Short mmCIF file of C-alpha atoms in Angstrom, two decimals:
data_model
loop_
_atom_site.label_atom_id
_atom_site.label_comp_id
_atom_site.label_asym_id
_atom_site.label_seq_id
_atom_site.Cartn_x
_atom_site.Cartn_y
_atom_site.Cartn_z
CA MET A 1 -70.39 -69.41 42.61
CA ILE A 2 -71.52 -69.94 46.19
CA SER A 3 -70.76 -67.13 48.64
CA PHE A 4 -71.71 -66.02 52.15
CA SER A 5 -71.52 -62.82 54.13
CA ILE A 6 -69.57 -62.84 57.39
CA GLN A 7 -72.90 -62.64 59.23
CA GLU A 8 -74.27 -65.71 57.42
CA ILE A 9 -71.19 -67.74 58.32
CA ASN A 10 -71.48 -66.65 61.94
CA GLU A 11 -75.10 -67.83 62.05
CA VAL A 12 -73.64 -71.32 61.69
CA LEU A 13 -70.63 -70.87 63.99
CA LYS A 14 -72.45 -68.82 66.66
CA GLY A 15 -69.27 -66.97 67.55
CA VAL A 16 -68.52 -63.27 68.10
CA ILE A 17 -67.71 -61.03 65.13
CA VAL A 18 -64.86 -58.58 65.65
CA GLY A 19 -64.48 -55.92 62.96
CA ASN A 20 -66.46 -56.12 59.74
CA THR A 21 -66.06 -56.90 56.06
CA THR A 22 -68.43 -56.08 53.23
CA ILE A 23 -66.80 -58.66 50.96
CA ASN A 24 -68.81 -61.77 50.16
CA ILE A 25 -66.78 -64.83 51.12
CA THR A 26 -66.36 -67.37 48.33
CA ALA A 27 -64.13 -70.08 49.85
CA PRO A 28 -62.00 -71.11 52.82
CA GLU A 29 -58.21 -71.16 52.39
CA GLN A 30 -55.01 -71.30 54.44
CA LEU A 31 -53.59 -67.94 55.51
CA GLU A 32 -50.69 -67.66 53.08
CA LEU A 33 -52.72 -68.69 50.01
CA ALA A 34 -56.03 -66.90 50.64
CA ASN A 35 -57.21 -64.13 48.34
CA THR A 36 -59.35 -61.12 49.26
CA SER A 37 -62.68 -62.97 49.01
CA GLU A 38 -61.67 -65.95 51.17
CA ILE A 39 -61.86 -66.83 54.85
CA SER A 40 -59.02 -68.43 56.79
CA PHE A 41 -58.33 -69.80 60.28
CA ILE A 42 -56.06 -69.04 63.22
CA GLY A 43 -56.18 -71.95 65.65
CA ASN A 44 -53.04 -71.05 67.58
CA LYS A 45 -51.51 -67.77 68.72
CA LYS A 46 -48.21 -68.65 67.02
CA TYR A 47 -49.92 -68.08 63.66
CA GLU A 48 -51.01 -64.52 64.48
CA LYS A 49 -47.86 -63.17 62.83
CA TYR A 50 -49.06 -64.38 59.42
CA TRP A 51 -52.34 -62.47 59.49
CA GLU A 52 -51.04 -59.08 58.39
CA ALA A 53 -49.47 -60.48 55.22
CA SER A 54 -52.49 -62.61 54.40
CA LYS A 55 -55.01 -61.31 51.85
CA ALA A 56 -57.95 -63.07 53.52
CA CYS A 57 -60.87 -60.78 54.33
CA ALA A 58 -61.88 -62.84 57.36
CA ALA A 59 -60.67 -65.52 59.72
CA VAL A 60 -62.14 -67.87 62.28
CA VAL A 61 -59.99 -67.50 65.38
CA ASN A 62 -59.72 -68.74 68.94
CA GLU A 63 -61.04 -66.50 71.70
CA ASP A 64 -57.54 -65.77 73.03
CA ILE A 65 -56.41 -64.03 69.83
CA SER A 66 -54.49 -60.83 70.64
CA ILE A 67 -54.48 -59.04 67.27
CA GLU A 68 -57.10 -56.90 65.52
CA PRO A 69 -58.49 -57.81 62.08
CA GLY A 70 -57.83 -54.44 60.39
CA GLU A 71 -59.75 -52.36 57.86
CA ASN A 72 -62.58 -54.13 56.01
CA ARG A 73 -61.53 -57.40 57.63
CA ALA A 74 -63.21 -59.45 60.32
CA PHE A 75 -62.63 -62.20 62.85
CA ILE A 76 -65.19 -64.68 64.11
CA LYS A 77 -64.08 -65.59 67.63
CA VAL A 78 -64.97 -69.11 68.75
CA LYS A 79 -63.89 -71.48 71.51
CA ASN A 80 -62.17 -73.85 69.10
CA ALA A 81 -61.20 -72.60 65.65
CA ASP A 82 -60.20 -76.06 64.45
CA LEU A 83 -63.65 -77.48 65.16
CA ALA A 84 -65.35 -74.42 63.70
CA MET A 85 -63.26 -74.88 60.56
CA SER A 86 -65.04 -78.16 59.89
CA GLN A 87 -68.37 -76.33 59.86
CA VAL A 88 -67.08 -73.72 57.42
CA LEU A 89 -65.72 -76.43 55.13
CA GLU A 90 -69.13 -78.10 55.13
CA LEU A 91 -70.71 -74.83 53.99
CA PHE A 92 -68.45 -74.67 50.95
CA ALA A 93 -68.17 -78.40 50.20
CA PRO A 94 -68.87 -79.26 46.54
CA PRO A 95 -71.52 -81.88 45.82
CA THR A 96 -70.54 -85.54 45.91
CA PRO A 97 -70.36 -87.50 42.61
CA LEU A 98 -73.72 -87.93 40.92
CA PHE A 99 -75.62 -91.17 40.37
CA SER A 100 -77.54 -91.42 37.10
CA ALA A 101 -79.73 -94.08 38.75
CA GLU A 102 -80.08 -95.25 42.34
CA ILE A 103 -78.97 -98.73 41.27
CA HIS A 104 -76.85 -98.76 38.12
CA PRO A 105 -77.90 -101.40 35.56
CA THR A 106 -74.35 -102.82 35.48
CA ALA A 107 -74.31 -103.47 39.24
CA ASN A 108 -74.39 -107.20 40.02
CA ILE A 109 -76.70 -107.76 42.99
CA ASP A 110 -77.52 -111.25 44.24
CA LYS A 111 -81.23 -111.97 44.45
CA THR A 112 -80.95 -112.75 48.17
CA ALA A 113 -79.39 -109.38 49.04
CA ILE A 114 -81.56 -106.86 50.91
CA ILE A 115 -81.17 -103.23 49.87
CA GLY A 116 -82.50 -100.60 52.27
CA LYS A 117 -84.62 -97.62 51.29
CA GLY A 118 -82.70 -94.79 49.65
CA SER A 119 -79.50 -96.77 49.11
CA ARG A 120 -77.51 -96.22 45.92
CA ILE A 121 -75.22 -98.67 44.12
CA GLY A 122 -72.81 -97.55 41.42
CA ALA A 123 -71.70 -99.10 38.15
CA GLY A 124 -69.81 -102.38 38.26
CA SER A 125 -70.31 -103.03 41.96
CA TYR A 126 -70.95 -106.53 43.26
CA ILE A 127 -73.32 -107.26 46.16
CA GLY A 128 -73.16 -110.91 47.21
CA PRO A 129 -75.63 -113.43 48.65
CA ASN A 130 -77.46 -112.50 51.85
CA VAL A 131 -75.84 -109.06 52.09
CA ARG A 132 -77.92 -106.49 53.95
CA LEU A 133 -77.55 -102.79 53.14
CA GLY A 134 -79.25 -100.40 55.55
CA GLU A 135 -81.06 -97.24 54.55
CA ASN A 136 -79.34 -94.44 52.60
CA VAL A 137 -76.15 -96.42 52.03
CA THR A 138 -73.95 -95.16 49.18
CA ILE A 139 -71.89 -97.70 47.24
CA TYR A 140 -69.71 -96.04 44.61
CA PRO A 141 -68.70 -97.80 41.36
CA ASN A 142 -66.61 -100.98 41.45
CA VAL A 143 -67.09 -101.91 45.10
CA THR A 144 -67.18 -105.57 46.14
CA ILE A 145 -69.26 -106.72 49.13
CA LEU A 146 -69.18 -110.47 49.59
CA ASP A 147 -71.58 -112.95 51.19
CA GLU A 148 -73.48 -112.28 54.42
CA CYS A 149 -72.07 -108.83 55.14
CA THR A 150 -74.14 -106.10 56.76
CA ILE A 151 -73.66 -102.39 56.08
CA GLY A 152 -75.32 -99.93 58.46
CA ASN A 153 -77.51 -96.94 57.65
CA ASN A 154 -75.95 -93.87 55.97
CA SER A 155 -72.60 -95.59 55.41
CA ILE A 156 -70.46 -94.75 52.37
CA ILE A 157 -68.11 -97.13 50.55
CA TRP A 158 -65.88 -95.60 47.88
CA SER A 159 -64.69 -97.16 44.64
CA GLY A 160 -62.32 -100.11 44.72
CA ALA A 161 -63.03 -101.07 48.33
CA VAL A 162 -63.61 -104.72 49.21
CA VAL A 163 -65.66 -105.97 52.14
CA ARG A 164 -65.12 -109.68 52.42
CA GLU A 165 -67.59 -112.32 53.57
CA ARG A 166 -69.36 -112.18 56.95
CA CYS A 167 -68.02 -108.75 57.94
CA HIS A 168 -70.29 -106.23 59.63
CA MET A 169 -70.29 -102.46 59.63
CA GLY A 170 -72.29 -100.05 61.80
CA ASN A 171 -74.12 -96.87 60.87
CA ASN A 172 -72.46 -93.74 59.43
CA CYS A 173 -69.21 -95.46 58.46
CA ILE A 174 -66.94 -94.35 55.60
CA ILE A 175 -64.66 -96.74 53.71
CA HIS A 176 -62.28 -94.92 51.37
CA PRO A 177 -61.01 -96.16 47.98
CA ASN A 178 -59.22 -99.50 47.77
CA ALA A 179 -59.48 -100.29 51.47
CA THR A 180 -59.96 -103.97 52.31
CA ILE A 181 -62.08 -105.11 55.22
CA GLY A 182 -61.75 -108.77 56.17
CA ALA A 183 -58.73 -110.04 54.24
CA ASP A 184 -57.09 -113.14 55.71
CA GLY A 185 -54.96 -112.58 58.76
CA PHE A 186 -51.24 -113.27 58.31
CA GLY A 187 -51.13 -116.76 59.74
CA PHE A 188 -48.48 -119.30 58.74
CA ARG A 189 -46.57 -122.00 60.61
CA PRO A 190 -43.39 -123.75 59.46
CA ASP A 191 -43.61 -127.47 58.71
CA PRO A 192 -40.48 -129.51 57.89
CA GLU A 193 -42.29 -131.32 55.10
CA ARG A 194 -44.71 -128.74 53.67
CA GLY A 195 -42.86 -125.50 54.30
CA LEU A 196 -45.04 -122.62 55.48
CA VAL A 197 -48.51 -123.96 56.24
CA LYS A 198 -51.38 -121.49 55.98
CA ILE A 199 -53.54 -121.26 59.11
CA PRO A 200 -57.22 -120.78 58.13
CA GLN A 201 -58.65 -117.43 59.20
CA ILE A 202 -62.31 -118.19 59.88
CA GLY A 203 -63.33 -115.08 61.85
CA ASN A 204 -64.54 -111.72 60.59
CA VAL A 205 -64.32 -107.95 61.10
CA ILE A 206 -66.82 -105.84 63.04
CA LEU A 207 -66.79 -102.06 62.67
CA GLY A 208 -68.81 -99.94 65.10
CA ASN A 209 -70.80 -96.82 64.28
CA GLY A 210 -69.04 -93.80 62.79
CA VAL A 211 -65.85 -95.65 61.88
CA GLU A 212 -63.76 -94.22 59.02
CA ILE A 213 -61.18 -96.33 57.18
CA GLY A 214 -58.64 -94.59 54.93
CA ALA A 215 -57.60 -95.45 51.39
CA ASN A 216 -55.51 -98.60 50.89
CA THR A 217 -55.87 -99.59 54.53
CA CYS A 218 -56.29 -103.27 55.43
CA VAL A 219 -58.24 -104.61 58.40
CA ASP A 220 -57.64 -108.36 58.65
CA ARG A 221 -60.30 -110.83 59.76
CA GLY A 222 -59.89 -112.72 62.99
CA LYS A 223 -58.37 -116.18 63.07
CA PHE A 224 -61.00 -117.48 65.50
CA SER A 225 -63.51 -114.72 66.21
CA SER A 226 -63.53 -111.03 65.27
CA THR A 227 -61.23 -108.12 64.65
CA ILE A 228 -63.17 -105.24 66.23
CA LEU A 229 -63.02 -101.47 65.80
CA GLY A 230 -65.17 -99.59 68.30
CA ASP A 231 -67.48 -96.66 67.65
CA GLY A 232 -65.89 -93.54 66.23
CA CYS A 233 -62.46 -94.97 65.37
CA LYS A 234 -60.66 -93.01 62.64
CA ILE A 235 -58.05 -94.89 60.64
CA ASP A 236 -55.81 -93.07 58.16
CA ASN A 237 -54.54 -94.25 54.76
CA LEU A 238 -52.03 -97.09 54.33
CA ILE A 239 -52.56 -98.74 57.72
CA GLN A 240 -52.40 -102.40 58.68
CA ILE A 241 -54.63 -103.75 61.47
CA GLY A 242 -53.77 -107.36 62.22
CA HIS A 243 -56.10 -110.26 62.91
CA ASN A 244 -58.01 -110.35 66.21
CA SER A 245 -56.97 -106.84 67.22
CA VAL A 246 -59.58 -105.00 69.28
CA LEU A 247 -59.85 -101.20 69.31
CA GLY A 248 -61.96 -99.34 71.85
CA LYS A 249 -64.01 -96.25 71.06
CA PHE A 250 -62.61 -93.15 69.34
CA CYS A 251 -59.11 -94.46 68.64
CA ILE A 252 -57.13 -92.70 65.94
CA MET A 253 -54.25 -94.06 63.86
CA ALA A 254 -52.13 -91.91 61.53
CA GLY A 255 -50.77 -93.05 58.17
CA GLN A 256 -48.42 -96.01 57.77
CA SER A 257 -48.83 -97.14 61.37
CA GLY A 258 -49.70 -100.73 62.10
CA LEU A 259 -50.99 -103.22 64.62
CA ALA A 260 -49.76 -106.80 64.66
CA GLY A 261 -52.17 -109.57 65.59
CA SER A 262 -54.18 -109.58 68.83
CA VAL A 263 -53.34 -106.00 69.86
CA THR A 264 -55.81 -104.36 72.23
CA LEU A 265 -56.33 -100.59 72.31
CA GLY A 266 -58.39 -98.93 75.02
CA ASN A 267 -60.69 -95.97 74.38
CA GLY A 268 -59.24 -92.80 72.90
CA VAL A 269 -55.80 -94.18 72.05
CA MET A 270 -53.78 -92.06 69.60
CA ILE A 271 -51.11 -93.66 67.40
CA GLY A 272 -48.80 -91.45 65.36
CA GLY A 273 -47.67 -92.01 61.80
CA SER A 274 -45.38 -94.98 61.07
CA ALA A 275 -45.66 -96.29 64.63
CA SER A 276 -45.71 -100.08 64.99
CA ILE A 277 -47.25 -102.19 67.74
CA THR A 278 -46.09 -105.76 68.25
CA ASP A 279 -48.51 -108.63 68.74
CA HIS A 280 -50.45 -109.32 71.96
CA VAL A 281 -49.76 -105.85 73.39
CA THR A 282 -52.40 -103.91 75.34
CA ILE A 283 -52.42 -100.10 75.23
CA GLY A 284 -54.50 -98.40 77.92
CA ASP A 285 -57.20 -95.74 77.60
CA GLY A 286 -56.02 -92.34 76.38
CA ALA A 287 -52.43 -93.39 75.73
CA VAL A 288 -50.43 -91.61 72.99
CA ILE A 289 -47.84 -93.37 70.84
CA GLY A 290 -45.55 -90.94 69.04
CA GLY A 291 -44.85 -91.14 65.32
CA GLY A 292 -42.24 -93.71 64.30
CA SER A 293 -42.28 -95.41 67.69
CA GLY A 294 -42.12 -99.15 68.18
CA VAL A 295 -44.18 -100.57 71.04
CA THR A 296 -42.99 -103.93 72.33
CA LYS A 297 -44.79 -104.21 75.68
CA ASP A 298 -48.02 -103.16 77.39
CA VAL A 299 -48.66 -99.42 77.82
CA PRO A 300 -50.54 -97.98 80.83
CA ALA A 301 -53.50 -95.66 80.42
CA LYS A 302 -52.74 -92.00 79.57
CA ALA A 303 -49.04 -92.66 79.02
CA THR A 304 -47.15 -90.93 76.19
CA LEU A 305 -44.42 -92.99 74.53
CA LEU A 306 -41.69 -92.18 72.02
CA GLY A 307 -38.82 -93.98 70.36
CA TYR A 308 -37.83 -97.49 69.36
CA PRO A 309 -38.28 -99.40 71.53
CA ALA A 310 -40.89 -96.97 72.84
CA ILE A 311 -40.40 -95.55 76.34
CA GLU A 312 -41.95 -92.71 78.34
CA ALA A 313 -41.74 -89.54 76.26
CA ARG A 314 -39.86 -87.55 78.92
CA ASP A 315 -37.24 -90.27 79.25
CA ALA A 316 -36.86 -90.51 75.48
CA LEU A 317 -36.34 -86.76 75.17
CA ARG A 318 -33.71 -86.81 77.93
CA GLN A 319 -31.87 -89.66 76.23
CA TRP A 320 -31.89 -87.85 72.90
CA ALA A 321 -30.63 -84.63 74.53
CA ILE A 322 -27.77 -86.49 76.26
CA LEU A 323 -26.84 -88.30 73.05
CA LYS A 324 -26.86 -85.05 71.10
CA ARG A 325 -24.62 -83.42 73.71
CA LEU A 326 -22.18 -86.33 73.61
CA VAL A 327 -22.01 -86.23 69.81
CA ASN A 328 -21.45 -82.48 69.82
CA GLU A 329 -18.69 -82.79 72.43
CA SER A 330 -16.96 -85.52 70.42
CA LYS A 331 -16.70 -83.13 67.47
CA LYS A 332 -14.76 -80.51 69.43
#
């Protein structure tokens, strides 16, 4: 079993140790579940009250912590405990699934595909004509990558994912299981004789560097040109991104949210879970859309919106407070 002393962990975090523990640390765990050989985290002062009851021998904490660790227990004080937590998790991360061969004999790879140095392809995967895999790409079993796609260096595509024809992905991307990149956009028009006529979707999808796409998420191809996700975008599970949407850098979307077609997000936009954005809307840099909100018109930069239809968060909270008061008064 892997284990580290508190000093060895702090060599990575470069924080300040308060107190001391002689116990070798075997895993990270949340405060209420940790045992005596595990390290936990306090990223907010409101969680200080749980430390005394916790069995953890150590915790990574923010610098403003106001409690002491106690006997044979230690804190590592850092500027941001949440970011430091990611480093601790990396220390204890188990190895990724093993490959018996760099390219499994059951993988179906077209003769025109170019496979970069150090890339691995799992059992049952399909790599189509004129696909280019960069260096150190990992393709897990049963992945489909269709014609003329490019996958950047160090990217990872998990089992069941599909990357359809002519889509392009930057370096250091992660595509989680059963995600689909480049499915047809939802384009139909009514015709009195033929019913709903399908509009061909002849564009593609372009993912920047460091993009992560969650499990069962769908990013539709453009109708004319490209659906684009900028560098560093992080997309949760079960999300729909409609055709010809364009996301700036470092946008984040939480689970079950969705963009209709031709939505534009600026840089650093945050969209909460189950929020929905109607088509042809532009959301400015740094804006925040609260969970469950419905955006029906353009949003200025750095605004925070709540509700359905979404309005400024302060106005929404006032409306909800007034409504609650009226309901309570009607019950008297």
